């Protein structure tokens, strides 16, 4: 198997859609219509024996009648017709087949038998099958998508391999997506190999119900994880979930602890839900590596600083131990009875000693970034004023590559003055807990990559 | 001590502000200016021996010179002057004193001694003291606030008692707030007694670094918790945090496990961070009680349903066991090879059997709400269409008092069609994890209140 396996699924130049409905418009789930609306520029050949033309496009009675080469066939007919159509596709020389139709291993015994037959037919004919029971593939970089609901695409540098199509119908979380569905043939390892050296993709998200070929997955994942972060949302943790997964995609779900250990061994980062995935994606795509566990906290609220200490411990990070030189610099501002330490409560310097907020903040940030034991800075600040922007950027440059995270103080409302994070050097999170959880994974990734040698 | 202790702090008719600066405008942290801008309609008497008039208001050289009765004195002078001014306040017959000034138990030994002296003077003079090192109080229901930053107020039915003023300078999380600061006199129990029968307040949030009089706190909290949910954000879990809390407000922080046990015993719900507080507040203020652990899940995505199962277990909830009658009703839609169970994956009924989404959704929701083992319904739905609104509301009414929660499928983007939750009968959460965490606390509260007898 070569990394080219997935190319026709994500970069097809010509596509046949077998079983296109004549009914179009909102609520009709017409794949052809969605594909055209998305702006796909390749050739599209609809197949339907009962129509001549759909949306002004010539329709063929059978895939055998299409006069040109087809990179990808997408099958959406009722399930009983699927084995015959797969055979016709292989006769036509098609090597990539997406089966959208449901009711195979996700259905009943008859479905399971048909799925096995499809795999046999495809193997004999030299074709690879994605699905059945899948949304197929989506690629925002060439406006291609096989979803039956309208898809919102954005060129986000995330590759998504899933066993659910849910996220295909929603605002884009990934620039390229592969829904494995029942995964009768194409599996996670194939998707990982496609994204491995893909210059559009900098981070990979897996949504896993179960993996059949564990050995191959671990080989490929361990190799790819050294090049790009792989985040895994593994679901079906308990018996009830496992049973539901079996009826969802016919997947056999293994013991949860086995997955945990396997992920750790091959450097795959397990996330608990999609919210955690979004947080980690934000950190990995926007922040530099975290080269140690020491965190400096800057806040105008002693109370907020104390909350952060609890959460540092929760996420296996620690307060940076500031050097005497750093302490001298940041305490130039304070009155006799108040010292700034870490967390750096900057409020007394402003309210008691009367220094301007901007001056205190930039001096403290500068000093902390230059401290050797500070590996990241957490800002608990309601606003970062636009006027400071140039100066803060200069300070960040001088401080070297250290992650800077900010919690604006409220989960719901983004403050109007929050301009700094637009620079891409500060990532903003809706809670300190989530910020530090992401930071902890950033450090874990750095540790993982710092280990010499091949773990595969 | 009577519940009237806090009345002059939150509902003063006349206020003296001692140590008002002549400097006003943005960035000057002028309490008088903020109080006027907030629209406070009581009488305000600024005190400053070096000014005759500030913002067009007559200024008095000393609190002793004010000709009328004063409900509340707010002191913002340098710390060395505070003991003398407290004495003058008691001489003037003022019984409520807020000390904003920092540098007492939060500072050095000299500060600690001054704080003890202030308490002695106030006790002798029959006055109660809030602070020092406090933002004081805020009450959106009468536009009163003693914050030194501009405050955003909203009549939210939440009472907030904290040891940090952080949240006073941010978009309102509470309709009434009390910042205890160093809590030299006024403590959590006083605030709880004020909110106990306050008709404006339906939920109480505590931000706790440490509690001095544990016995009184537990007595009052156990009584109040049976009337209104009390959420507690207890910070300073480990040694570092405890040390920081001591330098923040001079508070001695006890063992974390002791707090855990105490909260459980008196029915106080502990939250991990402000995000969890916001989620729980949303649930408690908007949803009916959850009278059992059974949850029904409705989703168009089998994959999303499986994620929910893991999270139900995590939060000590369970899938409702649907009755044969319910199963018959919801399976009227499905094809032979596909059954709707719980989680109720409604997609095959739409995509395979061809029923309209609206019809399937409303029938399934209706059936599940009427099932005896369903104590709450979790919707994993990207949109709830406005057209359905009347029908869905009718179904919800018929279903009786059961919480309905919705996750729109993406943490970041609120979908345009999301109109149903405006009815106040469905609460929307940014993740399934957070929705089910809130639901679990809703059930916990119902269990707590269902236990007969007095736990105090």
Short mmCIF file of C-alpha atoms in Angstrom, two decimals, chain A:
data_model
loop_
_atom_site.label_atom_id
_atom_site.label_comp_id
_atom_site.label_asym_id
_atom_site.label_seq_id
_atom_site.Cartn_x
_atom_site.Cartn_y
_atom_site.Cartn_z
CA UNK A 1 0.00 0.00 0.00
CA UNK A 2 1.35 3.38 -0.92
CA UNK A 3 0.36 6.86 0.21
CA UNK A 4 -1.30 7.26 -3.23
CA UNK A 5 -4.24 5.12 -2.07
CA UNK A 6 -6.19 8.14 -0.89
CA UNK A 7 -5.30 10.53 -3.72
CA UNK A 8 -8.36 9.78 -5.95
CA UNK A 9 -10.63 10.08 -2.89
CA UNK A 10 -9.38 13.59 -2.03
CA UNK A 11 -8.05 14.94 -5.32
CA UNK A 12 -10.23 13.37 -8.02
CA UNK A 13 -10.18 14.94 -11.46
CA UNK A 14 -13.29 13.05 -12.51
CA UNK A 15 -16.13 11.71 -10.36
CA UNK A 16 -19.09 9.45 -11.09
CA UNK A 17 -22.05 9.71 -8.71
CA UNK A 18 -24.19 6.61 -8.98
CA UNK A 19 -27.74 6.93 -7.71
CA UNK A 20 -28.15 10.69 -7.97
CA UNK A 21 -31.71 11.75 -7.25
CA UNK A 22 -33.64 13.86 -9.73
CA UNK A 23 -34.98 15.84 -6.78
CA UNK A 24 -32.87 18.86 -5.89
CA UNK A 25 -33.09 21.86 -3.59
CA UNK A 26 -32.97 22.40 0.16
CA UNK A 27 -33.62 19.29 2.29
CA UNK A 28 -33.13 16.82 -0.59
CA UNK A 29 -29.58 15.78 0.39
CA UNK A 30 -28.46 15.76 -3.23
CA UNK A 31 -24.72 15.01 -3.44
CA UNK A 32 -24.41 16.28 -7.02
CA UNK A 33 -25.99 19.59 -6.12
CA UNK A 34 -23.77 20.03 -3.05
CA UNK A 35 -20.67 19.17 -5.05
CA UNK A 36 -21.48 21.76 -7.69
CA UNK A 37 -22.39 24.39 -5.12
CA UNK A 38 -19.09 23.82 -3.33
CA UNK A 39 -17.30 24.87 -6.52
CA UNK A 40 -15.62 21.58 -7.47
CA UNK A 41 -13.88 22.13 -10.81
CA UNK A 42 -13.33 18.49 -11.86
CA UNK A 43 -15.60 16.57 -14.21
CA UNK A 44 -18.76 15.08 -12.67
CA UNK A 45 -20.81 12.24 -14.24
CA UNK A 46 -24.19 11.56 -12.60
CA UNK A 47 -25.62 8.04 -13.06
CA UNK A 48 -29.37 7.33 -12.87
CA UNK A 49 -31.23 5.03 -15.31
CA UNK A 50 -34.42 7.08 -14.87
CA UNK A 51 -33.09 10.54 -15.82
CA UNK A 52 -31.44 12.23 -18.81
CA UNK A 53 -30.36 15.42 -17.16
CA UNK A 54 -30.10 16.73 -13.58
CA UNK A 55 -29.29 20.38 -12.88
CA UNK A 56 -28.40 20.76 -16.55
CA UNK A 57 -25.82 17.99 -16.42
CA UNK A 58 -26.01 14.94 -18.69
CA UNK A 59 -26.96 11.78 -16.77
CA UNK A 60 -25.74 8.27 -17.75
CA UNK A 61 -27.88 5.14 -17.31
CA UNK A 62 -24.92 3.15 -15.94
CA UNK A 63 -21.32 3.71 -14.94
CA UNK A 64 -20.44 1.45 -17.90
CA UNK A 65 -21.82 4.10 -20.27
CA UNK A 66 -19.53 6.92 -19.13
CA UNK A 67 -17.10 7.54 -22.03
CA UNK A 68 -14.16 8.88 -20.01
CA UNK A 69 -11.82 7.73 -17.22
CA UNK A 70 -13.19 8.01 -13.72
CA UNK A 71 -10.94 8.63 -10.70
CA UNK A 72 -13.64 8.19 -8.05
CA UNK A 73 -17.07 6.53 -7.97
CA UNK A 74 -19.55 7.58 -5.28
CA UNK A 75 -22.40 5.10 -4.75
CA UNK A 76 -25.67 6.23 -3.14
CA UNK A 77 -28.16 3.66 -4.47
CA UNK A 78 -30.34 1.42 -2.27
CA UNK A 79 -28.18 -1.24 -0.59
CA UNK A 80 -29.31 -4.24 -2.65
CA UNK A 81 -27.87 -2.70 -5.83
CA UNK A 82 -24.48 -1.85 -4.36
CA UNK A 83 -22.59 -5.16 -4.98
CA UNK A 84 -23.55 -5.13 -8.68
CA UNK A 85 -22.51 -1.49 -9.06
CA UNK A 86 -19.16 -2.09 -7.35
CA UNK A 87 -18.54 -4.87 -9.89
CA UNK A 88 -19.43 -2.50 -12.75
CA UNK A 89 -17.05 0.09 -11.34
CA UNK A 90 -14.17 -2.39 -11.31
CA UNK A 91 -15.11 -3.46 -14.86
CA UNK A 92 -14.90 0.21 -15.81
CA UNK A 93 -11.38 0.35 -14.30
CA UNK A 94 -12.32 2.59 -11.39
CA UNK A 95 -9.86 2.14 -8.50
CA UNK A 96 -11.49 4.32 -5.83
CA UNK A 97 -15.07 3.74 -4.65
CA UNK A 98 -16.94 5.61 -1.91
CA UNK A 99 -20.12 3.84 -0.71
CA UNK A 100 -22.47 6.31 0.99
CA UNK A 101 -25.36 3.84 1.27
CA UNK A 102 -26.27 2.59 4.78
CA UNK A 103 -27.47 -0.84 5.93
CA UNK A 104 -24.40 -3.09 5.77
CA UNK A 105 -22.37 -4.05 8.86
CA UNK A 106 -24.29 -1.19 10.50
CA UNK A 107 -27.58 -2.98 9.71
CA UNK A 108 -28.45 -6.67 9.84
CA UNK A 109 -26.97 -10.07 8.89
CA UNK A 110 -27.89 -9.61 5.24
CA UNK A 111 -26.07 -6.26 5.29
CA UNK A 112 -22.97 -7.84 6.83
CA UNK A 113 -22.89 -10.49 4.11
CA UNK A 114 -23.28 -7.90 1.36
CA UNK A 115 -20.42 -5.86 2.86
CA UNK A 116 -18.14 -8.91 2.79
CA UNK A 117 -19.14 -9.54 -0.82
CA UNK A 118 -18.35 -5.94 -1.77
CA UNK A 119 -14.86 -6.26 -0.27
CA UNK A 120 -14.26 -9.48 -2.27
CA UNK A 121 -15.44 -7.88 -5.52
CA UNK A 122 -13.29 -4.78 -4.97
CA UNK A 123 -10.15 -6.80 -4.10
CA UNK A 124 -10.57 -8.94 -7.22
CA UNK A 125 -11.05 -5.81 -9.33
CA UNK A 126 -8.13 -3.89 -7.81
CA UNK A 127 -10.30 -1.17 -6.31
CA UNK A 128 -10.20 0.40 -2.86
CA UNK A 129 -13.44 1.07 -0.98
CA UNK A 130 -14.28 3.89 1.46
CA UNK A 131 -17.29 3.10 3.65
CA UNK A 132 -19.99 1.89 3.33
CA UNK A 133 -22.16 4.17 5.51
CA UNK A 134 -19.96 7.22 4.95
CA UNK A 135 -20.06 10.87 4.00
CA UNK A 136 -16.96 10.14 1.95
CA UNK A 137 -14.29 12.78 1.65
CA UNK A 138 -13.94 16.56 1.68
CA UNK A 139 -11.09 18.81 0.63
CA UNK A 140 -11.36 22.58 1.07
CA UNK A 141 -8.14 23.07 -0.91
CA UNK A 142 -9.85 22.00 -4.15
CA UNK A 143 -13.50 22.56 -3.16
CA UNK A 144 -14.28 18.86 -3.40
CA UNK A 145 -16.77 17.18 -1.11
CA UNK A 146 -19.09 14.17 -1.33
CA UNK A 147 -21.37 15.12 1.57
CA UNK A 148 -25.13 14.82 1.16
CA UNK A 149 -25.67 17.99 3.20
CA UNK A 150 -24.26 21.37 2.16
CA UNK A 151 -20.71 21.59 3.45
CA UNK A 152 -18.92 24.64 4.80
CA UNK A 153 -15.29 24.44 3.79
CA UNK A 154 -12.27 26.39 4.96
CA UNK A 155 -8.56 25.89 4.23
CA UNK A 156 -7.71 24.93 7.79
CA UNK A 157 -4.42 22.99 8.08
CA UNK A 158 -6.11 20.09 9.87
CA UNK A 159 -6.70 16.63 8.42
CA UNK A 160 -9.66 14.77 9.92
CA UNK A 161 -10.19 10.99 9.76
CA UNK A 162 -13.41 9.88 11.39
CA UNK A 163 -15.97 7.16 11.84
CA UNK A 164 -18.77 9.67 11.82
CA UNK A 165 -19.81 12.16 9.21
CA UNK A 166 -21.27 14.47 11.81
CA UNK A 167 -18.59 17.08 11.43
CA UNK A 168 -18.93 17.14 7.66
CA UNK A 169 -22.27 18.90 7.88
CA UNK A 170 -21.06 21.59 10.26
CA UNK A 171 -18.82 24.63 10.09
CA UNK A 172 -15.46 23.34 9.07
CA UNK A 173 -13.14 21.98 11.75
CA UNK A 174 -10.69 20.61 9.18
CA UNK A 175 -9.42 21.48 5.72
CA UNK A 176 -9.50 17.86 4.58
CA UNK A 177 -11.72 15.11 5.90
CA UNK A 178 -12.11 11.36 5.44
CA UNK A 179 -15.16 9.58 6.91
CA UNK A 180 -14.32 5.88 7.16
CA UNK A 181 -17.89 4.83 7.91
CA UNK A 182 -17.92 1.06 8.41
CA UNK A 183 -14.22 0.97 7.33
CA UNK A 184 -14.61 -2.26 5.36
CA UNK A 185 -11.35 -1.52 3.51
CA UNK A 186 -9.83 1.99 3.79
CA UNK A 187 -8.80 2.48 7.42
CA UNK A 188 -7.08 5.04 9.66
CA UNK A 189 -3.59 4.04 8.52
CA UNK A 190 -4.43 4.88 4.89
CA UNK A 191 -5.62 8.33 5.90
CA UNK A 192 -2.57 8.92 8.09
CA UNK A 193 -0.25 8.03 5.22
CA UNK A 194 -2.05 10.50 2.96
CA UNK A 195 -1.65 13.33 5.49
CA UNK A 196 1.91 12.33 6.47
CA UNK A 197 3.72 14.57 3.98
CA UNK A 198 0.76 16.69 2.84
CA UNK A 199 2.01 20.31 2.93
CA UNK A 200 -1.55 21.62 3.45
CA UNK A 201 -1.92 19.70 6.72
CA UNK A 202 -0.08 20.48 9.96
CA UNK A 203 -2.21 18.56 12.47
CA UNK A 204 -4.31 15.40 12.28
CA UNK A 205 -7.48 14.59 14.19
CA UNK A 206 -8.81 11.04 14.46
CA UNK A 207 -12.34 10.19 15.59
CA UNK A 208 -12.11 6.50 16.44
CA UNK A 209 -14.80 3.99 17.40
CA UNK A 210 -12.54 0.99 16.79
CA UNK A 211 -9.45 -0.05 14.81
CA UNK A 212 -9.24 -3.40 13.08
CA UNK A 213 -5.59 -3.66 12.08
CA UNK A 214 -3.93 -2.41 15.26
CA UNK A 215 -0.39 -3.35 14.27
CA UNK A 216 -0.45 -1.38 11.02
CA UNK A 217 -2.15 1.58 12.73
CA UNK A 218 0.59 1.75 15.35
CA UNK A 219 3.40 1.47 12.81
CA UNK A 220 2.03 4.28 10.68
CA UNK A 221 0.86 6.47 13.58
CA UNK A 222 4.23 6.27 15.34
CA UNK A 223 5.97 7.38 12.15
CA UNK A 224 3.51 10.19 11.33
CA UNK A 225 3.32 11.45 14.95
CA UNK A 226 6.99 12.45 14.81
CA UNK A 227 6.15 14.74 11.88
CA UNK A 228 2.75 16.15 12.89
CA UNK A 229 0.68 16.09 16.09
CA UNK A 230 -2.04 13.42 15.95
CA UNK A 231 -5.02 13.99 18.25
CA UNK A 232 -7.40 11.08 18.85
CA UNK A 233 -10.97 11.25 20.07
CA UNK A 234 -11.61 7.59 20.94
CA UNK A 235 -15.25 6.94 21.80
CA UNK A 236 -17.18 3.89 22.99
CA UNK A 237 -15.35 3.63 26.32
CA UNK A 238 -17.81 1.38 28.12
CA UNK A 239 -19.94 -1.60 27.20
CA UNK A 240 -23.01 0.41 26.26
CA UNK A 241 -20.95 2.65 24.01
CA UNK A 242 -19.23 -0.32 22.45
CA UNK A 243 -22.57 -1.95 21.66
CA UNK A 244 -23.84 1.29 20.12
CA UNK A 245 -20.68 1.62 18.03
CA UNK A 246 -21.20 -1.90 16.74
CA UNK A 247 -24.68 -1.01 15.50
CA UNK A 248 -23.44 2.36 14.22
CA UNK A 249 -20.58 1.23 12.01
CA UNK A 250 -20.27 -2.50 12.74
CA UNK A 251 -17.02 -1.80 14.58
CA UNK A 252 -15.69 -4.09 17.27
CA UNK A 253 -14.49 -1.86 20.07
CA UNK A 254 -11.54 -3.11 22.11
CA UNK A 255 -10.74 -2.46 25.76
CA UNK A 256 -10.32 1.20 26.48
CA UNK A 257 -7.08 0.71 28.43
CA UNK A 258 -5.53 -1.04 25.44
CA UNK A 259 -6.19 2.03 23.33
CA UNK A 260 -4.76 4.30 26.00
CA UNK A 261 -1.52 2.35 26.12
CA UNK A 262 -1.28 2.07 22.32
CA UNK A 263 -1.81 5.82 21.86
CA UNK A 264 0.88 6.62 24.42
CA UNK A 265 3.31 4.24 22.80
CA UNK A 266 2.98 5.75 19.34
CA UNK A 267 2.78 9.40 20.42
CA UNK A 268 -0.90 9.91 19.66
CA UNK A 269 -2.53 12.46 21.99
CA UNK A 270 -5.91 11.37 23.31
CA UNK A 271 -8.55 14.08 23.76
CA UNK A 272 -11.77 13.80 25.74
CA UNK A 273 -14.12 15.66 23.47
CA UNK A 274 -14.31 18.05 20.55
CA UNK A 275 -13.89 21.07 22.79
CA UNK A 276 -10.53 19.74 23.97
CA UNK A 277 -9.61 19.01 20.37
CA UNK A 278 -10.35 22.62 19.39
CA UNK A 279 -8.25 23.91 22.28
CA UNK A 280 -5.31 21.68 21.41
CA UNK A 281 -5.54 22.50 17.71
CA UNK A 282 -5.41 26.20 18.62
CA UNK A 283 -2.30 25.64 20.74
CA UNK A 284 -0.46 23.38 18.28
CA UNK A 285 -1.19 25.54 15.26
CA UNK A 286 -0.44 28.91 16.87
CA UNK A 287 2.06 28.53 19.67
CA UNK A 288 5.78 27.67 19.76
CA UNK A 289 6.95 24.58 21.70
CA UNK A 290 6.96 24.59 25.50
CA UNK A 291 10.42 23.43 26.56
CA UNK A 292 9.80 22.87 30.28
CA UNK A 293 7.04 22.88 32.88
CA UNK A 294 7.62 26.35 34.39
CA UNK A 295 4.79 28.83 33.89
CA UNK A 296 4.70 32.51 34.83
CA UNK A 297 1.31 34.08 35.48
CA UNK A 298 0.55 37.79 35.05
CA UNK A 299 -2.72 39.15 36.43
CA UNK A 300 -4.22 42.26 38.00
CA UNK A 301 -6.16 39.93 40.33
CA UNK A 302 -4.55 38.06 43.18
CA UNK A 303 -7.68 35.91 43.29
CA UNK A 304 -7.35 34.87 39.65
CA UNK A 305 -3.67 34.06 40.19
CA UNK A 306 -4.54 31.66 42.99
CA UNK A 307 -7.10 29.89 40.78
CA UNK A 308 -4.33 29.40 38.22
CA UNK A 309 -2.05 27.70 40.77
CA UNK A 310 -4.62 24.96 41.40
CA UNK A 311 -5.01 24.41 37.69
CA UNK A 312 -1.26 24.30 37.03
CA UNK A 313 -1.01 21.37 39.41
CA UNK A 314 -4.04 19.69 37.87
CA UNK A 315 -2.32 19.77 34.48
CA UNK A 316 1.14 18.71 35.72
CA UNK A 317 2.70 22.12 35.19
CA UNK A 318 4.31 24.28 37.87
CA UNK A 319 4.95 27.90 38.78
CA UNK A 320 8.27 29.07 37.34
CA UNK A 321 10.87 29.87 40.01
CA UNK A 322 11.91 33.41 39.17
CA UNK A 323 15.57 34.36 39.43
CA UNK A 324 16.66 37.12 41.87
CA UNK A 325 17.38 39.35 38.85
CA UNK A 326 13.84 38.93 37.52
CA UNK A 327 12.37 39.58 40.98
CA UNK A 328 14.42 42.78 41.29
CA UNK A 329 13.22 44.02 37.90
CA UNK A 330 9.53 43.40 38.49
CA UNK A 331 9.64 44.77 42.03
CA UNK A 332 10.98 48.16 40.91
CA UNK A 333 7.32 49.17 40.80
CA UNK A 334 5.99 48.07 44.13
CA UNK A 335 5.47 49.74 47.47
CA UNK A 336 7.42 48.63 50.51
CA UNK A 337 4.85 46.18 51.84
CA UNK A 338 4.01 44.43 48.59
CA UNK A 339 6.22 42.19 46.46
CA UNK A 340 5.45 40.89 42.98
CA UNK A 341 6.28 37.20 42.74
CA UNK A 342 4.74 34.47 40.59
CA UNK A 343 1.77 34.68 40.02
CA UNK A 344 2.67 38.29 39.27
CA UNK A 345 -0.18 40.36 40.71
CA UNK A 346 0.43 43.70 39.02
CA UNK A 347 -2.50 45.53 40.56
CA UNK A 348 -0.81 47.04 43.67
CA UNK A 349 1.86 48.57 41.42
CA UNK A 350 -0.95 50.31 39.55
CA UNK A 351 -3.46 51.12 42.29
CA UNK A 352 -1.13 51.68 45.26
CA UNK A 353 2.13 52.83 43.68
CA UNK A 354 0.36 54.63 40.83
CA UNK A 355 2.23 53.34 37.76
CA UNK A 356 0.36 53.15 34.43
CA UNK A 357 -0.99 49.67 33.59
CA UNK A 358 0.77 49.61 30.21
CA UNK A 359 4.17 50.33 31.72
CA UNK A 360 3.82 47.73 34.48
CA UNK A 361 2.46 45.06 32.14
CA UNK A 362 5.11 45.42 29.45
CA UNK A 363 7.99 45.54 31.95
CA UNK A 364 6.73 42.48 33.83
CA UNK A 365 6.07 40.53 30.62
CA UNK A 366 9.53 41.40 29.31
CA UNK A 367 11.24 40.37 32.55
CA UNK A 368 9.35 37.08 32.84
CA UNK A 369 9.95 36.06 29.22
CA UNK A 370 13.67 36.53 29.77
CA UNK A 371 13.76 34.36 32.89
CA UNK A 372 15.31 30.95 32.20
CA UNK A 373 12.81 29.00 34.27
CA UNK A 374 9.81 30.56 32.51
CA UNK A 375 8.76 28.23 29.69
CA UNK A 376 5.38 29.82 29.05
CA UNK A 377 3.42 32.86 30.21
CA UNK A 378 -0.24 32.77 31.17
CA UNK A 379 -2.00 36.14 31.11
CA UNK A 380 -5.16 36.54 33.17
CA UNK A 381 -6.05 39.91 31.74
CA UNK A 382 -9.43 41.30 30.74
CA UNK A 383 -8.02 43.47 27.94
CA UNK A 384 -4.80 43.88 26.08
CA UNK A 385 -4.90 47.34 24.67
CA UNK A 386 -4.30 47.96 21.01
CA UNK A 387 -1.88 50.80 21.78
CA UNK A 388 0.48 48.36 23.42
CA UNK A 389 0.57 46.08 20.43
CA UNK A 390 3.86 47.19 18.83
CA UNK A 391 5.71 47.23 22.12
CA UNK A 392 4.34 43.85 23.23
CA UNK A 393 5.29 42.26 19.91
CA UNK A 394 8.82 43.61 20.28
CA UNK A 395 8.99 42.12 23.78
CA UNK A 396 7.67 38.77 22.58
CA UNK A 397 10.29 38.66 19.81
CA UNK A 398 13.06 39.44 22.30
CA UNK A 399 11.76 36.81 24.72
CA UNK A 400 12.38 34.03 22.24
CA UNK A 401 10.04 31.20 21.39
CA UNK A 402 7.79 30.80 24.42
CA UNK A 403 4.05 30.16 24.34
CA UNK A 404 1.89 33.01 25.63
CA UNK A 405 -1.73 32.26 26.49
CA UNK A 406 -4.44 34.59 27.62
CA UNK A 407 -7.70 34.19 29.49
CA UNK A 408 -9.76 37.38 29.13
CA UNK A 409 -11.51 36.76 32.43
CA UNK A 410 -14.87 35.65 31.21
CA UNK A 411 -15.83 32.57 29.21
CA UNK A 412 -18.67 34.14 27.26
CA UNK A 413 -17.66 37.59 26.18
CA UNK A 414 -14.69 38.53 24.04
CA UNK A 415 -13.45 41.93 25.14
CA UNK A 416 -13.38 44.75 22.60
CA UNK A 417 -9.71 45.62 23.20
CA UNK A 418 -8.54 42.06 22.55
CA UNK A 419 -6.34 42.84 19.56
CA UNK A 420 -3.07 41.21 20.50
CA UNK A 421 -3.97 37.63 19.76
CA UNK A 422 -4.57 38.64 16.14
CA UNK A 423 -0.79 38.72 15.89
CA UNK A 424 -0.71 34.93 16.16
CA UNK A 425 1.72 35.11 19.07
CA UNK A 426 -0.84 34.93 21.86
CA UNK A 427 -3.59 32.30 21.96
CA UNK A 428 -6.78 33.17 23.83
CA UNK A 429 -8.77 30.54 25.72
CA UNK A 430 -12.22 30.71 27.30
CA UNK A 431 -11.01 29.37 30.66
CA UNK A 432 -7.74 29.00 32.58
CA UNK A 433 -8.44 25.29 32.92
CA UNK A 434 -8.65 24.83 29.16
CA UNK A 435 -5.64 27.07 28.51
CA UNK A 436 -3.43 25.09 30.89
CA UNK A 437 -4.72 21.75 29.64
CA UNK A 438 -3.67 22.75 26.13
CA UNK A 439 -0.33 24.05 27.41
CA UNK A 440 0.31 20.76 29.16
CA UNK A 441 -0.16 18.88 25.89
CA UNK A 442 2.15 21.34 24.18
CA UNK A 443 4.80 20.43 26.71
CA UNK A 444 4.02 16.72 26.36
CA UNK A 445 4.55 16.97 22.62
CA UNK A 446 7.89 18.72 23.10
CA UNK A 447 9.00 15.98 25.54
CA UNK A 448 7.91 13.29 23.10
CA UNK A 449 9.83 14.82 20.21
CA UNK A 450 12.89 15.41 22.42
CA UNK A 451 13.35 11.67 22.95
CA UNK A 452 15.93 10.37 20.52
CA UNK A 453 15.44 7.26 18.48
CA UNK A 454 12.57 5.53 16.80
CA UNK A 455 9.74 4.33 18.99
CA UNK A 456 7.98 2.27 16.38
#
